[in-house]
Coordinates of C-alpha atoms in Angstrom, one line a residue:
M1 CA 97.7 137.9 38.9
T2 CA 100.1 139.4 42.2
H3 CA 103.0 137.8 42.8
A4 CA 102.9 136.7 46.3
K5 CA 105.5 137.7 48.5
S6 CA 107.1 136.0 51.5
I7 CA 108.5 137.2 54.8
S8 CA 111.0 135.0 57.2
V9 CA 111.0 135.3 61.0
G10 CA 113.4 133.1 62.9
N11 CA 113.5 130.0 60.7
I12 CA 110.0 130.5 59.3
T13 CA 109.1 131.4 56.1
L14 CA 105.6 132.6 55.0
S15 CA 103.9 133.0 51.9
N16 CA 100.3 132.8 50.4
D17 CA 101.6 130.4 48.2
L18 CA 103.5 127.9 50.9
A19 CA 102.2 125.5 53.4
F20 CA 100.1 127.8 56.3
G21 CA 102.5 128.9 59.2
L22 CA 100.8 128.9 62.7
I23 CA 100.7 131.4 65.2
A24 CA 99.5 130.3 68.5
G25 CA 99.4 130.9 72.1
P26 CA 97.5 132.3 75.3
C27 CA 95.5 135.4 75.0
Q28 CA 97.9 136.6 77.9
L29 CA 101.0 136.1 79.1
E30 CA 100.4 134.7 82.6
S31 CA 104.1 133.3 83.9
L32 CA 106.6 131.7 82.6
D33 CA 105.7 128.4 83.5
H34 CA 102.5 128.4 81.9
A35 CA 104.1 130.3 78.5
R36 CA 106.7 127.1 78.9
M37 CA 104.2 124.4 79.2
L38 CA 101.7 125.6 76.4
A39 CA 105.0 126.1 73.9
E40 CA 106.1 122.6 74.5
K41 CA 101.8 121.5 74.2
I42 CA 102.1 123.6 71.0
A43 CA 105.2 122.5 69.4
E44 CA 104.1 118.8 70.0
S45 CA 100.7 119.5 68.1
C46 CA 102.5 121.2 65.3
A47 CA 105.3 118.2 65.2
A48 CA 103.1 115.3 62.9
T49 CA 102.0 118.0 60.6
K50 CA 105.5 119.9 60.8
T51 CA 103.5 122.6 60.8
P52 CA 106.2 125.6 61.7
F53 CA 104.5 127.5 64.7
I54 CA 105.4 131.3 66.2
F55 CA 104.6 131.7 69.8
K56 CA 102.3 134.6 70.6
G57 CA 101.2 136.0 74.1
S58 CA 100.5 139.9 75.3
Y59 CA 102.0 141.1 78.0
D60 CA 99.3 144.2 77.8
K61 CA 95.7 143.7 77.0
A62 CA 94.6 147.7 76.5
N63 CA 91.5 147.1 75.1
R64 CA 89.4 145.2 78.0
S65 CA 85.7 145.6 77.7
S66 CA 85.6 147.4 81.3
L67 CA 88.1 149.0 83.3
G68 CA 88.2 146.0 86.0
G69 CA 89.4 143.4 82.8
Q70 CA 92.7 141.6 83.8
R71 CA 95.5 143.5 81.8
G72 CA 98.3 141.3 81.8
L73 CA 102.2 141.2 83.2
G74 CA 103.3 144.6 81.8
A75 CA 106.3 144.9 79.3
E76 CA 109.1 144.2 81.2
Q77 CA 107.9 140.9 82.4
G78 CA 106.2 139.5 79.6
L79 CA 108.9 140.7 77.1
E80 CA 111.0 138.6 79.4
I81 CA 109.2 135.8 79.0
L82 CA 108.5 135.8 75.2
S83 CA 112.7 136.2 75.1
K84 CA 113.3 133.2 76.8
I85 CA 110.5 131.2 74.9
R86 CA 112.3 132.1 72.0
D87 CA 115.6 130.7 73.3
E88 CA 114.1 127.6 74.5
F89 CA 112.1 126.7 71.9
G90 CA 113.9 128.0 68.7
C91 CA 110.5 129.3 67.4
P92 CA 109.9 133.0 66.7
V93 CA 107.7 135.0 69.3
L94 CA 105.2 137.6 68.7
T95 CA 103.1 140.2 70.8
D96 CA 101.2 143.0 70.5
V97 CA 101.8 146.9 70.8
H98 CA 99.4 149.5 71.4
E99 CA 101.7 153.0 71.5
T100 CA 104.3 154.4 69.3
H101 CA 106.9 154.2 72.6
H102 CA 106.3 150.3 72.7
C103 CA 107.5 149.3 69.2
A104 CA 111.4 149.6 69.8
M105 CA 110.8 148.4 73.2
A106 CA 109.1 145.3 72.1
A107 CA 111.5 144.7 68.9
Q108 CA 114.0 144.1 71.1
A109 CA 112.6 140.8 72.3
V110 CA 110.1 139.5 69.7
D111 CA 110.3 138.5 65.8
I112 CA 106.8 140.0 64.9
L113 CA 105.1 142.9 66.1
Q114 CA 101.5 143.0 65.8
I115 CA 99.0 146.0 65.7
P116 CA 95.7 145.1 66.9
A117 CA 92.5 145.8 64.8
F118 CA 90.9 148.8 66.4
L119 CA 94.5 150.3 65.9
C120 CA 94.8 149.4 62.2
R121 CA 94.8 152.9 61.1
Q122 CA 96.7 154.9 63.6
T123 CA 99.2 156.5 61.2
D124 CA 102.3 156.7 63.9
L125 CA 101.6 153.5 65.6
L126 CA 102.3 151.6 62.0
L127 CA 104.9 153.9 61.0
A128 CA 106.9 153.2 64.7
A129 CA 106.2 149.4 63.8
G130 CA 107.7 149.6 60.4
E131 CA 110.5 151.8 61.5
T132 CA 111.5 148.4 64.2
G133 CA 112.4 146.8 60.6
K134 CA 110.7 143.8 62.2
A135 CA 107.9 141.9 60.7
I136 CA 104.6 143.5 61.1
N137 CA 101.3 141.4 61.4
I138 CA 98.0 144.4 61.1
K139 CA 95.0 143.1 62.0
K140 CA 92.3 144.3 59.6
G141 CA 89.8 146.9 61.8
Q142 CA 86.5 144.9 62.2
F143 CA 85.1 148.2 60.8
L144 CA 87.2 148.5 57.5
A145 CA 86.7 146.5 54.0
P146 CA 89.7 144.2 53.1
W147 CA 90.5 146.5 50.0
D148 CA 90.9 149.5 52.8
M149 CA 94.2 147.4 54.1
D150 CA 96.0 148.6 50.8
N151 CA 96.5 151.8 52.6
V152 CA 97.2 150.2 55.9
A153 CA 100.0 148.3 54.3
A154 CA 101.0 151.3 52.3
K155 CA 102.1 152.9 55.8
V156 CA 104.3 150.0 56.9
A157 CA 105.9 150.1 53.2
S158 CA 106.6 153.6 53.4
T159 CA 109.1 152.9 56.0
G160 CA 111.1 150.5 53.6
N161 CA 109.7 147.8 55.6
E162 CA 107.8 145.0 53.5
N163 CA 107.7 142.7 56.2
I164 CA 104.3 143.0 56.3
M165 CA 101.2 140.3 57.0
L166 CA 97.5 141.3 56.8
C167 CA 95.4 139.5 59.3
D168 CA 91.6 139.1 59.0
R169 CA 89.9 138.7 62.3
G170 CA 86.2 139.2 61.2
T171 CA 83.9 142.0 60.5
S172 CA 81.5 143.7 62.9
F173 CA 78.0 142.5 62.1
G174 CA 75.4 144.4 64.4
Y175 CA 75.6 144.7 67.9
N176 CA 78.2 142.3 69.7
T177 CA 78.4 140.0 66.7
L178 CA 81.0 139.5 63.8
V179 CA 81.0 137.6 60.7
S180 CA 84.0 136.1 58.7
D181 CA 83.9 137.2 54.7
F182 CA 86.2 134.7 52.9
R183 CA 86.5 136.8 50.0
G184 CA 88.4 139.0 52.4
L185 CA 91.3 136.8 52.4
P186 CA 91.8 136.7 48.7
R187 CA 91.3 140.3 47.9
M188 CA 94.1 141.4 51.1
A189 CA 96.4 138.8 49.0
Q190 CA 96.1 140.9 45.8
T191 CA 98.7 143.0 47.7
G192 CA 100.9 140.1 47.6
Y193 CA 101.6 140.0 51.8
P194 CA 101.1 136.8 53.4
V195 CA 97.3 136.7 54.7
C196 CA 96.5 134.9 58.0
F197 CA 93.2 134.0 59.5
D198 CA 92.6 135.0 63.1
A199 CA 90.5 131.9 63.6
T200 CA 89.5 132.3 67.8
H201 CA 89.0 136.4 67.8
S202 CA 86.4 135.7 64.5
V203 CA 84.4 134.1 67.0
Q204 CA 84.3 136.5 69.7
Q205 CA 81.5 138.5 70.6
P206 CA 82.9 141.9 71.6
G207 CA 81.6 143.0 74.9
G208 CA 78.9 140.6 74.7
N209 CA 78.9 139.6 78.3
G210 CA 78.6 142.9 79.4
N211 CA 82.1 143.8 81.5
S212 CA 83.8 141.4 79.2
S213 CA 83.7 139.7 75.5
G214 CA 81.9 136.5 75.0
G215 CA 82.5 133.9 71.9
D216 CA 81.9 130.3 71.1
R217 CA 84.8 128.4 70.4
T218 CA 83.2 125.8 68.6
M219 CA 82.9 127.9 65.4
V220 CA 86.7 127.7 65.8
P221 CA 87.6 124.5 63.5
P222 CA 84.7 125.2 60.8
L223 CA 86.2 128.9 60.3
A224 CA 89.6 127.7 60.3
R225 CA 88.6 124.9 57.7
A226 CA 87.2 127.4 55.1
A227 CA 90.3 129.7 55.6
V228 CA 92.8 127.1 54.7
A229 CA 90.1 126.1 52.0
V230 CA 90.1 129.2 50.7
G231 CA 93.8 130.1 50.7
T232 CA 95.7 131.9 53.6
A233 CA 99.7 131.8 54.5
C234 CA 99.2 131.5 58.3
L235 CA 96.5 131.0 60.7
F236 CA 95.9 132.3 64.6
I237 CA 95.0 130.3 67.1
E238 CA 94.8 131.0 70.6
T239 CA 94.9 128.5 73.1
H240 CA 94.7 127.4 76.5
E241 CA 94.8 124.3 78.9
D242 CA 91.6 126.0 80.8
P243 CA 90.2 128.6 78.4
D244 CA 87.3 129.0 80.6
N245 CA 89.2 129.8 83.5
A246 CA 91.6 132.1 81.5
P247 CA 91.8 135.8 82.7
S248 CA 91.0 137.2 79.2
D249 CA 89.3 135.6 75.8
G250 CA 88.1 132.3 77.2
P251 CA 85.5 131.9 75.5
N252 CA 86.6 131.9 72.0
M253 CA 90.0 130.3 72.9
I254 CA 90.6 126.5 72.2
R255 CA 91.5 123.6 74.7
I256 CA 95.1 122.7 73.7
E257 CA 94.4 119.2 73.7
D258 CA 92.3 119.9 70.6
L259 CA 94.7 122.0 68.6
G260 CA 96.5 118.7 67.2
P261 CA 93.6 117.2 65.7
L262 CA 92.5 120.3 64.1
L263 CA 96.0 121.1 62.5
G264 CA 95.9 117.6 61.4
T265 CA 92.4 118.4 59.3
L266 CA 93.8 121.8 58.4
H267 CA 97.2 120.3 56.5
A268 CA 95.2 117.8 54.9
I269 CA 92.6 120.5 53.7
D270 CA 95.8 122.9 52.5
S271 CA 97.7 120.2 50.8
V272 CA 94.6 119.7 48.4
V273 CA 94.4 123.4 47.9
K274 CA 98.0 124.4 47.2
G275 CA 98.8 120.7 45.5
F276 CA 101.5 119.8 48.0

């Protein structure tokens, strides 16, 4: 059996044999006040179960369905917001990178660089991210098998950086549809690296609304429960106070008021599975 590795980000340690951590925040950063409001509510939701959380927010959504989709605030403003959230709330922060030259810049402001699923085989991007020394969360491409992530992780590890987390976000299943195969979590865990399950993008319907992606947020809780039952180091859950009017990925984000009760259930399952 592969020894479970751990990664440390800020004051949080993530490992497949520890209680799960949470990556949560809006799809897109909208403003400092908005990020601050959500971070405060996420912290409140996590308090009852003592769930460690990482705040996430994207400064650029480069893979929108259509040219007219809102992309975000841009790097300068977005990274400044994330840096302030980290300082004010004492939590690690995460953002996506899409180009090699984004990595060193983003690494100055965040604790975790995230490789989007569509870019998980881009060798130069993976190497540039690894060379920052930051923790790297790699989304498994919707087009890849779980065992294909062995080679993906090896690219980052070749830089001497083994602060790697592998994240499942569903697998393509026909047009505009994803399916979650929970056998993939223990298979990716065979690498030893902490495994994350993205419960919100797994219910996405890519391009399903024509000019934007659809989704079904009612499926987030059952998928999250299943992932915790299988065993995972971390859950990724995007959240918003008004997801139906969010600038991106609204259909699959959960309402912030639903996060606390969901975490209570997930914590109970996690305790049984891991024997805490």
